[in-house]
Coordinates of C-alpha atoms in Angstrom, one line a residue:
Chain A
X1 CA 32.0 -25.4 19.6
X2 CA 34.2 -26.6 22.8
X3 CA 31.3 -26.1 24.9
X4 CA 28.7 -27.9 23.9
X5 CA 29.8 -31.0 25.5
X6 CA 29.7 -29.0 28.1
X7 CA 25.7 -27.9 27.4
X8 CA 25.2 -32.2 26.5
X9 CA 26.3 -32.7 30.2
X10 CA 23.9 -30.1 31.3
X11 CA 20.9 -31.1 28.9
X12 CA 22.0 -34.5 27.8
X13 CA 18.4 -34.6 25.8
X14 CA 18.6 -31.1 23.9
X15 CA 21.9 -30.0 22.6
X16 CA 19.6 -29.1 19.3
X17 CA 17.5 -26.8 21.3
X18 CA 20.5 -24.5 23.0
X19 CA 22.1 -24.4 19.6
X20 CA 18.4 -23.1 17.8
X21 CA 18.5 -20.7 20.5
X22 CA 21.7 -19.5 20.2
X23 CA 21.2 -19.2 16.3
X24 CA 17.9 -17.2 17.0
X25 CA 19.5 -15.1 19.2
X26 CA 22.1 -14.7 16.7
X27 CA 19.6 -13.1 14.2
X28 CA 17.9 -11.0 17.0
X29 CA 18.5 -7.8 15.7
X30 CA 18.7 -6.2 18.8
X31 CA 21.4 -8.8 19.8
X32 CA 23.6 -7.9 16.7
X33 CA 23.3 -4.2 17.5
X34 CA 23.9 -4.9 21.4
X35 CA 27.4 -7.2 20.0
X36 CA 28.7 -4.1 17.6
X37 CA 28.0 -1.3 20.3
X38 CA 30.0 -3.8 22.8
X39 CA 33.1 -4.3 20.5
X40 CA 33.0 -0.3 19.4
X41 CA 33.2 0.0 23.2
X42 CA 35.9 -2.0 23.4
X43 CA 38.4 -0.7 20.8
X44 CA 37.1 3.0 22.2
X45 CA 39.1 1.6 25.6
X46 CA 41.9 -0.4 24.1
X47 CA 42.4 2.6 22.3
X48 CA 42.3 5.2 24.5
X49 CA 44.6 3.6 27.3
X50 CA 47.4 2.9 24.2
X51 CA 46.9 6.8 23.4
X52 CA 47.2 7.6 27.3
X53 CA 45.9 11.2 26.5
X54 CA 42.9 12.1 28.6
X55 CA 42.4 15.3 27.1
X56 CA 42.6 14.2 23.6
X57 CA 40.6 10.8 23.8
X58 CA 39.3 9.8 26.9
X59 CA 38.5 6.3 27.8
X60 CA 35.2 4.6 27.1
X61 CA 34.9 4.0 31.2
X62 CA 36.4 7.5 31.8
X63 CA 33.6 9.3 29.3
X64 CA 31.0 6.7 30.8
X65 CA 31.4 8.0 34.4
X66 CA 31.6 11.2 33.0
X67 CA 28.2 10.5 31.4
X68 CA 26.7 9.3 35.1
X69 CA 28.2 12.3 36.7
X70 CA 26.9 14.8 34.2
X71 CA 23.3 13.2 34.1
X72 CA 23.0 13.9 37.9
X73 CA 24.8 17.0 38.9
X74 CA 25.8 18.7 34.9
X75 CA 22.3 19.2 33.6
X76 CA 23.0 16.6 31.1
X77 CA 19.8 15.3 30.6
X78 CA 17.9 18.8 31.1
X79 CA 19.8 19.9 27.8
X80 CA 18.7 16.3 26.2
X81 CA 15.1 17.0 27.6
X82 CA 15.5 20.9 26.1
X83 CA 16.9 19.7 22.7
X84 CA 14.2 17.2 22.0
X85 CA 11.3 19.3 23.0
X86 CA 13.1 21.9 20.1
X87 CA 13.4 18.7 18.6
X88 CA 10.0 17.5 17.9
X89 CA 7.9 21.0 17.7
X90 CA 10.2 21.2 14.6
X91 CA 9.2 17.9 13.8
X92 CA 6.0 17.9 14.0
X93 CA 5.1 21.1 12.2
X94 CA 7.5 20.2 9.6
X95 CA 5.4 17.1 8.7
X96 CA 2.5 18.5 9.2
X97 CA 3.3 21.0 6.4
X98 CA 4.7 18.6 4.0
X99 CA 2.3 16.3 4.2
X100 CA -0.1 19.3 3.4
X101 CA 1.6 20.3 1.0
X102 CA 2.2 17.1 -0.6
X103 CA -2.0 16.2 -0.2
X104 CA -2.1 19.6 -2.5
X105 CA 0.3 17.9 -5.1
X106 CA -1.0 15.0 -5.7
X107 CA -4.2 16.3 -6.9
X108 CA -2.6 19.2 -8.5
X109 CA -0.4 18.7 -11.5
X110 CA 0.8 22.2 -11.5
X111 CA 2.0 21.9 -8.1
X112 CA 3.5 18.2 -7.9
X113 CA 5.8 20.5 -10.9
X114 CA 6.4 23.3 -8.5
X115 CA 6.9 21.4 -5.1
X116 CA 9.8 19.0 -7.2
X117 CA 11.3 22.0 -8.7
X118 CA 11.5 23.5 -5.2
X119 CA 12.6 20.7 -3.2
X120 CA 14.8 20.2 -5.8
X121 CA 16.3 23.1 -5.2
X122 CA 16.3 23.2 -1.1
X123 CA 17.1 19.3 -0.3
X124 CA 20.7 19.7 -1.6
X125 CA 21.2 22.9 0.9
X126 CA 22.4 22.1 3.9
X127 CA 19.6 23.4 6.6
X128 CA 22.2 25.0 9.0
X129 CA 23.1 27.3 5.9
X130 CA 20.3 28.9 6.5
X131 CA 20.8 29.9 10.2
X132 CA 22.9 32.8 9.7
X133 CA 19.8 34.1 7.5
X134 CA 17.3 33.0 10.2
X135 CA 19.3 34.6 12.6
X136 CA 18.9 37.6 10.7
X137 CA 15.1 37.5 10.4
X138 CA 14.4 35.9 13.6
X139 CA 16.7 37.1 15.8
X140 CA 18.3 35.0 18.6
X141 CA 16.2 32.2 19.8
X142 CA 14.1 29.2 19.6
X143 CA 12.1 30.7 16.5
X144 CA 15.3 30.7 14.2
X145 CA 16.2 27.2 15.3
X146 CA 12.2 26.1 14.4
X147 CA 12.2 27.5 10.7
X148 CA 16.1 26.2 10.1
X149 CA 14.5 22.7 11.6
X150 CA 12.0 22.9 9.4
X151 CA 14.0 23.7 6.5
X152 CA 15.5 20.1 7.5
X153 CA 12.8 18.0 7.1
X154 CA 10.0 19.2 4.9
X155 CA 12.0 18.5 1.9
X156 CA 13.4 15.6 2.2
X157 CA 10.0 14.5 3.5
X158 CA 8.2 15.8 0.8
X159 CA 10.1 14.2 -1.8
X160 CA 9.8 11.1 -0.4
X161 CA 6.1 11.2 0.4
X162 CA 5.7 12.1 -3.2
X163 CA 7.3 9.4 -4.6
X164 CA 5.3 7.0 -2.4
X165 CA 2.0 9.0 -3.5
X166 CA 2.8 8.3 -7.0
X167 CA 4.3 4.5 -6.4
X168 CA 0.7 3.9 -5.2
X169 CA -0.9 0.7 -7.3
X170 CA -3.6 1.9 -10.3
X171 CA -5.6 -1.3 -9.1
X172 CA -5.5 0.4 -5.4
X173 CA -6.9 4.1 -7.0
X174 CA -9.4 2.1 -9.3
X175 CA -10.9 0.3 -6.1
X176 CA -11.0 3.7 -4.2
X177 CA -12.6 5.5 -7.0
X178 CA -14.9 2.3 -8.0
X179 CA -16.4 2.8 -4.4
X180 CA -16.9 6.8 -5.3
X181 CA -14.2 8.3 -3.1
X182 CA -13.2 11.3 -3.7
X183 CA -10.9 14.4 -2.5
X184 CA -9.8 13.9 1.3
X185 CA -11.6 10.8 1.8
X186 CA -10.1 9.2 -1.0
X187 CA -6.3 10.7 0.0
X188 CA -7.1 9.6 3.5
X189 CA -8.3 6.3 2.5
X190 CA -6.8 5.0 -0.5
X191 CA -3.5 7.2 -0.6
X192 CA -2.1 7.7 2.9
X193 CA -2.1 4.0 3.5
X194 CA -0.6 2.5 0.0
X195 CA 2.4 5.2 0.2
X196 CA 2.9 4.7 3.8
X197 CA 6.3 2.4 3.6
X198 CA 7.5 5.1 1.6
X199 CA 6.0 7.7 4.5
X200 CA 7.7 5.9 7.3
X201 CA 11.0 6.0 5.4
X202 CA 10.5 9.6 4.8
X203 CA 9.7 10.3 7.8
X204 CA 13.0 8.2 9.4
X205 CA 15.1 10.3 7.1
X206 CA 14.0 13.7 8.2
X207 CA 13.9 12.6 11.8
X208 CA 17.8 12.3 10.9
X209 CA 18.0 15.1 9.2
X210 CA 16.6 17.1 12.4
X211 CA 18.1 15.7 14.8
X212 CA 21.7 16.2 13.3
X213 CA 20.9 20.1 12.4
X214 CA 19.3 20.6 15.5
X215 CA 22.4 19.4 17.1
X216 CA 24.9 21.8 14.7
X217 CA 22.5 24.6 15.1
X218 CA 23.1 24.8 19.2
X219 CA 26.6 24.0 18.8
X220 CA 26.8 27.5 16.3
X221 CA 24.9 29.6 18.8
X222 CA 24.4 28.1 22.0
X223 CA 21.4 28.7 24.1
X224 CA 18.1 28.6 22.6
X225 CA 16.4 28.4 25.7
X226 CA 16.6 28.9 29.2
X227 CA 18.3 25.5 30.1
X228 CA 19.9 25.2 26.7
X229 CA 20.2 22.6 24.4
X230 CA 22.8 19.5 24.0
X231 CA 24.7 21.2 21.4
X232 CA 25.5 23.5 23.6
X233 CA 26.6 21.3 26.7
X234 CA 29.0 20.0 24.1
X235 CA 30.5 23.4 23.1
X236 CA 30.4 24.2 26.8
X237 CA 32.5 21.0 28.0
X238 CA 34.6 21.4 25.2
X239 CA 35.5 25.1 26.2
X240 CA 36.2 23.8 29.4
X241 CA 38.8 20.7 28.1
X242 CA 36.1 18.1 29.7
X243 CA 36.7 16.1 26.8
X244 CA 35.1 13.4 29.0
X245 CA 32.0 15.2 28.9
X246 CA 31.9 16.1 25.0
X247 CA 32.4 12.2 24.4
X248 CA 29.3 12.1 27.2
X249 CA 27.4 14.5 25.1
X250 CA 27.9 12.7 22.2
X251 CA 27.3 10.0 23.4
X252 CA 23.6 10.7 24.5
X253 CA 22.9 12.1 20.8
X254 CA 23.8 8.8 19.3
X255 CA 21.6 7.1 21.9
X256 CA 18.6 8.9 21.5
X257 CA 19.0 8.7 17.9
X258 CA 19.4 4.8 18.1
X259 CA 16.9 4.9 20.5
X260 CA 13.8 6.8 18.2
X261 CA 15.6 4.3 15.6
X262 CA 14.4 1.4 17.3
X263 CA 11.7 1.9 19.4
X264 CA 9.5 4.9 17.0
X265 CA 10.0 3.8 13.2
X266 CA 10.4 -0.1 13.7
X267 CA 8.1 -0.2 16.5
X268 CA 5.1 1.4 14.3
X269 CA 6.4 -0.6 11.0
X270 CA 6.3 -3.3 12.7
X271 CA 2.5 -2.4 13.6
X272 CA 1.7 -1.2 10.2
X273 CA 3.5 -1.7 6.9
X274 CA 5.5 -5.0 8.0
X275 CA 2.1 -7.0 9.6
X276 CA 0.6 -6.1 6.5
X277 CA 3.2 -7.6 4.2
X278 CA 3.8 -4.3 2.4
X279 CA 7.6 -4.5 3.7
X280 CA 9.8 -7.3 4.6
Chain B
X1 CA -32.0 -24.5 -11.0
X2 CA -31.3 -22.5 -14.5
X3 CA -34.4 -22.7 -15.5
X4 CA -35.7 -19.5 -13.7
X5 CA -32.7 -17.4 -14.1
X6 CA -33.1 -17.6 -17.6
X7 CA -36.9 -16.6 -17.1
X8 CA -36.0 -13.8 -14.9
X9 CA -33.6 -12.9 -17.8
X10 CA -36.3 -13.0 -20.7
X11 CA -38.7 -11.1 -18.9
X12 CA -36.5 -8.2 -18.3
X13 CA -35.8 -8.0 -22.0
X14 CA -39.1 -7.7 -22.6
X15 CA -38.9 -4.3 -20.0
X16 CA -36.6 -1.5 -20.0
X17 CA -33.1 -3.1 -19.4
X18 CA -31.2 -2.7 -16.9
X19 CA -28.3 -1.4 -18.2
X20 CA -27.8 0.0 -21.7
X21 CA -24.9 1.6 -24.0
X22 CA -25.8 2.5 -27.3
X23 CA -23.3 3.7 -30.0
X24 CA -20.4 3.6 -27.3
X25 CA -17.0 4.7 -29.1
X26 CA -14.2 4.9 -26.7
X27 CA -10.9 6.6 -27.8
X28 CA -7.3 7.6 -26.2
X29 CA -5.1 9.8 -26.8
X30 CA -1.7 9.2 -27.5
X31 CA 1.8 10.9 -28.4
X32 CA 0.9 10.2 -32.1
X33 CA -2.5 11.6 -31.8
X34 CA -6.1 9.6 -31.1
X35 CA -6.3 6.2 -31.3
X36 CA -9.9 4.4 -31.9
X37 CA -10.6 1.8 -29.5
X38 CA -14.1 0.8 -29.5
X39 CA -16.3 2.0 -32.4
X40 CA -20.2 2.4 -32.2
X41 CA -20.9 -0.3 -29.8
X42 CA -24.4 -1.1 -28.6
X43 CA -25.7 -3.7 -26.0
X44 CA -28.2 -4.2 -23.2
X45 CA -28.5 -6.0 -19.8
X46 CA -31.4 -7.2 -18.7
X47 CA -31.5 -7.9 -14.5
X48 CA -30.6 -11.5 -14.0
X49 CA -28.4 -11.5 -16.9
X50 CA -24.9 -12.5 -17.3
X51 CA -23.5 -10.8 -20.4
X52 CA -20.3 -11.4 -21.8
X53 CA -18.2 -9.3 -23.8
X54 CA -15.6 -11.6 -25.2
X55 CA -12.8 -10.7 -28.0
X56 CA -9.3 -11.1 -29.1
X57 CA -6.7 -8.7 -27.3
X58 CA -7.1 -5.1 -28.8
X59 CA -10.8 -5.4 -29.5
X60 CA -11.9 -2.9 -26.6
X61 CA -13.2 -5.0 -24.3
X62 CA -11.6 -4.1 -21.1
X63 CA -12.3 -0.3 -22.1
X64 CA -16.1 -0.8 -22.5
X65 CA -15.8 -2.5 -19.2
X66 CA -14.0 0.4 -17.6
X67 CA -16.2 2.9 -19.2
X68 CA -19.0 0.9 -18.1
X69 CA -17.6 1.6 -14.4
X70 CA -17.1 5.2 -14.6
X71 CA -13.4 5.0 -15.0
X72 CA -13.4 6.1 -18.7
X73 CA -15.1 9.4 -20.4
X74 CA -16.9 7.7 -23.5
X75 CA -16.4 10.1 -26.6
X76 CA -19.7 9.5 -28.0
X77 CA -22.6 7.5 -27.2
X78 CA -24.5 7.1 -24.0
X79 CA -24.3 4.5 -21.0
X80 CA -27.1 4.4 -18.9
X81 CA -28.2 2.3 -16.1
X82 CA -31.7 2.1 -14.9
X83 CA -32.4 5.0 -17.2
X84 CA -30.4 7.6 -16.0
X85 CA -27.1 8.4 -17.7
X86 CA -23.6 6.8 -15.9
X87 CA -21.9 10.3 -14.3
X88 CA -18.0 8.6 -12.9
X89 CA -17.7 5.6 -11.1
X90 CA -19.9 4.4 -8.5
X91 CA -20.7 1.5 -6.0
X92 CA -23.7 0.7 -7.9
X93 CA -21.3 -1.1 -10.8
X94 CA -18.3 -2.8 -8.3
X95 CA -15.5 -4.3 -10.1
X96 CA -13.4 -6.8 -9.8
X97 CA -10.1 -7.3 -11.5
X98 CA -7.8 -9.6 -12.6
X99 CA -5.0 -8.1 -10.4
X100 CA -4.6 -9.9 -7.1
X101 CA -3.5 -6.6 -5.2
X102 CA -6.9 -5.3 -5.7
X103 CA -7.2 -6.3 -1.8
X104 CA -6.0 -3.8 0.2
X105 CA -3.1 -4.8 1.9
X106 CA -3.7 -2.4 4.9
X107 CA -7.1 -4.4 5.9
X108 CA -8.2 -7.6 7.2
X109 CA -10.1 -9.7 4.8
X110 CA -13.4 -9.1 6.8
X111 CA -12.6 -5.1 6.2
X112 CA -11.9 -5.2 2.6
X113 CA -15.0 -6.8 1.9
X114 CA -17.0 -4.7 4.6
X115 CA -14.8 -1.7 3.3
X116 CA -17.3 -0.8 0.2
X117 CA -20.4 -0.6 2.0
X118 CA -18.3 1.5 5.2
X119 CA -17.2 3.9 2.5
X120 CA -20.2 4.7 0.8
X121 CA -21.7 5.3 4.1
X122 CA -24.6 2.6 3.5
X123 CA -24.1 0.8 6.7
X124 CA -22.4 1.3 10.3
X125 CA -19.4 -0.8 10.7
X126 CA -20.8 -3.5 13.2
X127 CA -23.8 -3.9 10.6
X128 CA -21.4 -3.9 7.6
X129 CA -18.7 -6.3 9.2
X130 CA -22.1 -9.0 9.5
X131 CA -23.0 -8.5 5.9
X132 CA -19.2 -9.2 4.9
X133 CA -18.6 -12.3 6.7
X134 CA -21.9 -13.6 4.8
X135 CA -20.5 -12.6 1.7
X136 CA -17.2 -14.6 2.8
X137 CA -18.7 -17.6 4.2
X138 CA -20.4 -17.7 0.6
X139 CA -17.5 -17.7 -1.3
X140 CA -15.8 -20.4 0.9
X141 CA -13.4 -18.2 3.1
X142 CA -14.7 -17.9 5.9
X143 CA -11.8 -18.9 7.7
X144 CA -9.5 -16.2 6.5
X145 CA -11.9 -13.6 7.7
X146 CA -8.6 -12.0 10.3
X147 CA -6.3 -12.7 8.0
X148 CA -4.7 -10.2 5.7
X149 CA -4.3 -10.1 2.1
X150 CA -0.6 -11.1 2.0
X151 CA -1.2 -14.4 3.6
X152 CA -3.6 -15.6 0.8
X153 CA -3.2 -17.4 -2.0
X154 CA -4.1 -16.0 -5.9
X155 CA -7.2 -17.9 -5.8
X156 CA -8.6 -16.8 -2.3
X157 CA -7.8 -13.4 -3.2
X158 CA -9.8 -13.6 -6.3
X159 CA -13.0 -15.2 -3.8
X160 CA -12.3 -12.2 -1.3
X161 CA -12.6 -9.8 -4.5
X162 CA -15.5 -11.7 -5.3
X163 CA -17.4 -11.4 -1.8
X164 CA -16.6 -8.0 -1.7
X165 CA -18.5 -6.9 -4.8
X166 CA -21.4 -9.2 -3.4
X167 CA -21.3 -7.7 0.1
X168 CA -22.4 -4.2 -1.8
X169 CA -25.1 -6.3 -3.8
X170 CA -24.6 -3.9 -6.7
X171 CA -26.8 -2.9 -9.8
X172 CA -24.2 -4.6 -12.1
X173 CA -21.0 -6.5 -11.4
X174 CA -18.2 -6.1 -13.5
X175 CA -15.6 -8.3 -13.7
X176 CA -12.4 -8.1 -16.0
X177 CA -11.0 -11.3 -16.5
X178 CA -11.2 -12.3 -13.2
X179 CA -9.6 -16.0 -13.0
X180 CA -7.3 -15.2 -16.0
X181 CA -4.2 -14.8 -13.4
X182 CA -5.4 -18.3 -11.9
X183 CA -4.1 -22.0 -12.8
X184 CA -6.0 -24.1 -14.2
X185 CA -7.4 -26.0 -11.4
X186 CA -8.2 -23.1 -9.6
X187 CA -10.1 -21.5 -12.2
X188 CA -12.4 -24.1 -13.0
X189 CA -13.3 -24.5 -9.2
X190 CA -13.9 -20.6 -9.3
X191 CA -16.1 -20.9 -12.4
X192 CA -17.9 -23.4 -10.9
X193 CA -18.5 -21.4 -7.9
X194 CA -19.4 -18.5 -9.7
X195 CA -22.2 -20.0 -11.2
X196 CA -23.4 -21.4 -8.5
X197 CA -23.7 -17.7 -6.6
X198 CA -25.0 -16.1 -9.8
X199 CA -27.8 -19.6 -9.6
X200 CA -28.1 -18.7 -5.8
X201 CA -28.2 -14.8 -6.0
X202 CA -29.5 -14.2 -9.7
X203 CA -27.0 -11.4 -9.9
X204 CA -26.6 -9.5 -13.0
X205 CA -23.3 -9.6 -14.3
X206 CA -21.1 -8.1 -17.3
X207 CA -18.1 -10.3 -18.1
X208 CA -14.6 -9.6 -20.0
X209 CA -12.7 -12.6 -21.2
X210 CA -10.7 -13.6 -24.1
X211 CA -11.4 -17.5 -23.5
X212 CA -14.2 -18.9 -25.6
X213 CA -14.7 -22.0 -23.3
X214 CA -14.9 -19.6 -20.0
X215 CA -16.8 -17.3 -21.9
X216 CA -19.8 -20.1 -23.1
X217 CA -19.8 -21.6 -19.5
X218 CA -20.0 -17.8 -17.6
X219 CA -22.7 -16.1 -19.6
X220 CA -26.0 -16.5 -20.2
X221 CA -25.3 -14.0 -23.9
X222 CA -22.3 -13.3 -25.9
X223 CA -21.5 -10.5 -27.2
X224 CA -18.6 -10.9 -29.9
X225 CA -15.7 -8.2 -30.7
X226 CA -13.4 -7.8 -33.7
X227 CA -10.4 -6.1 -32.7
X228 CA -8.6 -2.5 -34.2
X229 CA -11.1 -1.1 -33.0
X230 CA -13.5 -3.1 -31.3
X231 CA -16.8 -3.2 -33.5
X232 CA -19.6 -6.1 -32.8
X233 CA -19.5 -8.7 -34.7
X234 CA -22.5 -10.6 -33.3
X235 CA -24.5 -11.3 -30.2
X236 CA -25.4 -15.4 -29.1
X237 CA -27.8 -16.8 -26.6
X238 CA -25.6 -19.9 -24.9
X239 CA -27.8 -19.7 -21.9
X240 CA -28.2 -23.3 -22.4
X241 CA -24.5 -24.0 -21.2
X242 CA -23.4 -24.5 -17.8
X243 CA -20.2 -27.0 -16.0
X244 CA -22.1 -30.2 -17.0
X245 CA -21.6 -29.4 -20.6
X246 CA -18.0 -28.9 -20.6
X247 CA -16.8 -31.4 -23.0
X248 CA -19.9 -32.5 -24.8
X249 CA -20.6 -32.0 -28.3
X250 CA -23.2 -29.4 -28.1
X251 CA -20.5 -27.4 -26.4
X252 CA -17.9 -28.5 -28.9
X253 CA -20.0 -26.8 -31.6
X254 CA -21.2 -23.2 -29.9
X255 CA -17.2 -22.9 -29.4
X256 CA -16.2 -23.7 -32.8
X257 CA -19.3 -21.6 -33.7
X258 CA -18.1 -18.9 -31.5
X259 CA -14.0 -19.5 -32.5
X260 CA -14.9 -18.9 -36.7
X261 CA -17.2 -16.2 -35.8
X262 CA -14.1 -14.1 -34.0
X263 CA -11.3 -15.4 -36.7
X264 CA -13.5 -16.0 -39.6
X265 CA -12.6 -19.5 -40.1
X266 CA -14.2 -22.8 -39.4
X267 CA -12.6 -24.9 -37.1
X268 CA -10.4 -24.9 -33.8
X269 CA -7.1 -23.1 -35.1
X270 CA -6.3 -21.5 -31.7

């Protein structure tokens, strides 16, 4: 409050309009998420330098040049580039599945029964509990990593798109039907687009789910490609006491998980369900 | 100006109708077994006509009107429109309901009332989109055409729905208590504009209400339900009625008319 005598002097004619701004800026969402990163980042150093333990905790500027210096010489951002392109082959196929299997279910009573019972069973197994089995089928490689990413997202997906199939309005199915839709037109239509908040959410949790398997399957067993993925420069740098760099690699998988966060789901809610009033 | 819609209506009695149930029974099935909703009901609508089925609540007449559309499997009896026999819905009978979400959220109001005759693959979109902004600028909107459904009040909603079953120009337009979600106001401004479309457009229309008054002003023939389950009770010409005789005596006594022959009791008791 001391400075906005300060901002009168400046402005003498708008002290109103700095202080709008500051309170829309204030409600910016990436502002608030900029202002908690910056104090994390802060306590990270305070604490760090109090600890005075390199090895054991590294300092938020010590792990930061650590990141720079591993993105240009370490391969740092090859293994990113190698664990996303994992990443969303998994992905994709995984939702391509479930929503196929889900487009079965909703026009098949016997199967809505099934796909519950079985994502019922599945969605409480941790995915990665399945790589030692994959590992066995597959052998070593990018093929056991696919089917254990997979694993990761088409139930949780499933479920979720299910929910939102059924959630969808009787007044919305009566208009479809009243207009003699029918079968895939009518699912593409009609259905897709009344259960898509609940899509996009199902979606954004198996993109989490992925992402954080993908991640515990490399660190397990390493190299999955050529170049290998992050997991793996983590277990790597951590062999090699470069704690620095395992708070680096870290580091990049919360980023590009904030990242598809808040560029990916909000950017096409904002284009879909949100514009059209369907979420707030 | 009512004059030759009533003509239009008498001649096509004389004709086959247009639309036609006879003995409809309607039933669902519960937990506890069946349960009877509409019993042996039979009625005709001749083109130009604006028939409505009015009733207290439990007498059937939303499920006639969804059988009507395709919605509901009658268990005996036959619908049939033009002739031929009513096989699941279809865009030549369009509804329109009394819920306002029957927009689609996901669409401007120019698609949702261009989306009908897109999805039945009558017209290209282009050709479609020209027909629906018609069909809006009829029903007053015409400057919510890029807006979408959220944005609108109840009452526009209900004039979207309302363009959007014009835009298809069906055979029959249902409608199931269509302003009963309205205030007061508003409904008696959409009334009013409804009649003056069916005047304009001599649409043929088959109406669900419980409100006598609404039901007297809409139609140009009653056609009266007893509830438990929903038999006929009588049929009345009040195609004499329109907004200018809201509130005269003449009106006064087709409702009281109307209100003993649904309660079986003279008088206003309502």
């Amino acid at each position: 409050m001391t400075d906005i005598p300060v901002l009168d002097a400046l402005q003498p004619s708008s002290p109103r309009r700095w202080r709008d701004a500051l309170r829309r800026l204030s409600r910016a969402l990436w502002f608030r998420r900029l202002v908690v990163l910056v104090v994390l980042a802060v306590a990270w150093e305070v604490a760090a330098r109090w600890q005075d333990n390199p090895i054991l905790l590294p300092s938020f500027l010590e792990a930061f040049s650590a990141f720079r210096e591993a993105s240009l010489n370490e391969g740092l951002l090859t293994a990113a580039a190698a664990s996303l392109a994992v990443l969303i082959k998994g992905y994709v196929a995984a939702i391509a599945i479930a929503t196929l299997i889900v487009s079965i279910a909703a026009a098949n009573g016997f199967v809505r029964d099934a796909l519950q019972t079985v994502a019922a069973m599945l969605n409480p197994l941790p995915a990665i509990a399945l790589l030692p089995l994959a590992l066995l089928w597959f052998g070593l490689g990018e093929v056991s990593l696919l089917f254990v990413l997979i694993n990761a997202v088409v139930w949780p997906f499933a479920l979720a798109a299910l929910q939102g199939f059924e959630s969808v309005p009787e007044t919305h199915r009566l208009v479809g039907r009243n207009y003699g839709l029918k079968g895939p037109a009518y699912v593409r239509q009609i259905l897709i687009p009344s259960a898509l908040p609940a899509l996009i959410s199902g979606m954004r949790v198996g993109w989490a789910f992925a992402w954080r398997t993908l991640i515990a399957a490399e660190l397990v067993f390493g190299v999955s490609s050529s170049s290998g993925g992050l997991g793996w420069f983590i277990f790597r740098a951590r062999n090699e006491l470069y704690t620095d760099r395992v708070f680096a690699g870290l580091a990049t998988v919360i980023l590009i998980g904030l990242l598809v966060e808040a560029v990916a789901f909000r950017g096409l809610e904002s284009a879909t369900v949100r514009r059209w009033g369907m979420l707030r | 100006m009512l004059a030759p819609v009533s003509e239009v209506a008498r001649s096509g009695q004389a004709a086959i109708p247009l639309f036609e149930a006879r003995g409809l029974t309607l039933d669902y099935v519960t937990e506890r077994g069946t349960v009877r909703a509409v019993d042996a009901v039979d009625f005709t609508i001749a083109e130009g006509e604006r028939l409505v089925l009015l009733g207290p609540s439990g007498c059937g007449k939303s499920s006639i009107l969804k059988a009507v559309a395709g919605f509901l499997e009658p268990s005996a009896g036959s619908l049939s429109l033009r002739g031929s026999a009513i096989r699941g819905p279809g865009p030549d009978r369009l509804v329109v309901f009394q819920e306002f979400d029957q927009l689609l959220p996901w669409k401007t109001v120019l698609d949702n009332v261009a989306f009908p005759l897109v999805a039945t693959r009558r017209m290209k979109k282009a050709e479609a989109r020209e027909i629906a902004a018609d069909a809006l600028r009829r029903v007053g909107l015409e400057r919510a055409l890029d807006s979408y459904p959220h944005t609108l009040s109840g009452g526009m909603k209900q004039r979207a729905a309302i363009a959007r079953a014009l835009a298809a120009s069906p055979d029959v337009l249902l409608m199931d208590e269509p302003f009963a979600a309205l205030d007061a106001l508003t409904r008696l401004q959409m009334q009013r504009d409804l009649m003056d479309i069916a005047r304009e457009t001599g649409l043929t229309l088959l109406f669900v209400t419980h409100d006598i008054d609404e039901a007297v002003l809409i139609g140009t023939r009653l056609h009266l339900l007893s509830a438990h389950p929903g038999r006929t009770i009588t049929t009345l010409d009040v195609s004499a009625f329109d907004m200018r005789d809201l509130g005269t005596a003449a009106f006064e006594t087709v409702t009281r008319k109307v209100h003993a022959a649904l309660f079986g009791k003279a008088g206003g008791q309502s």
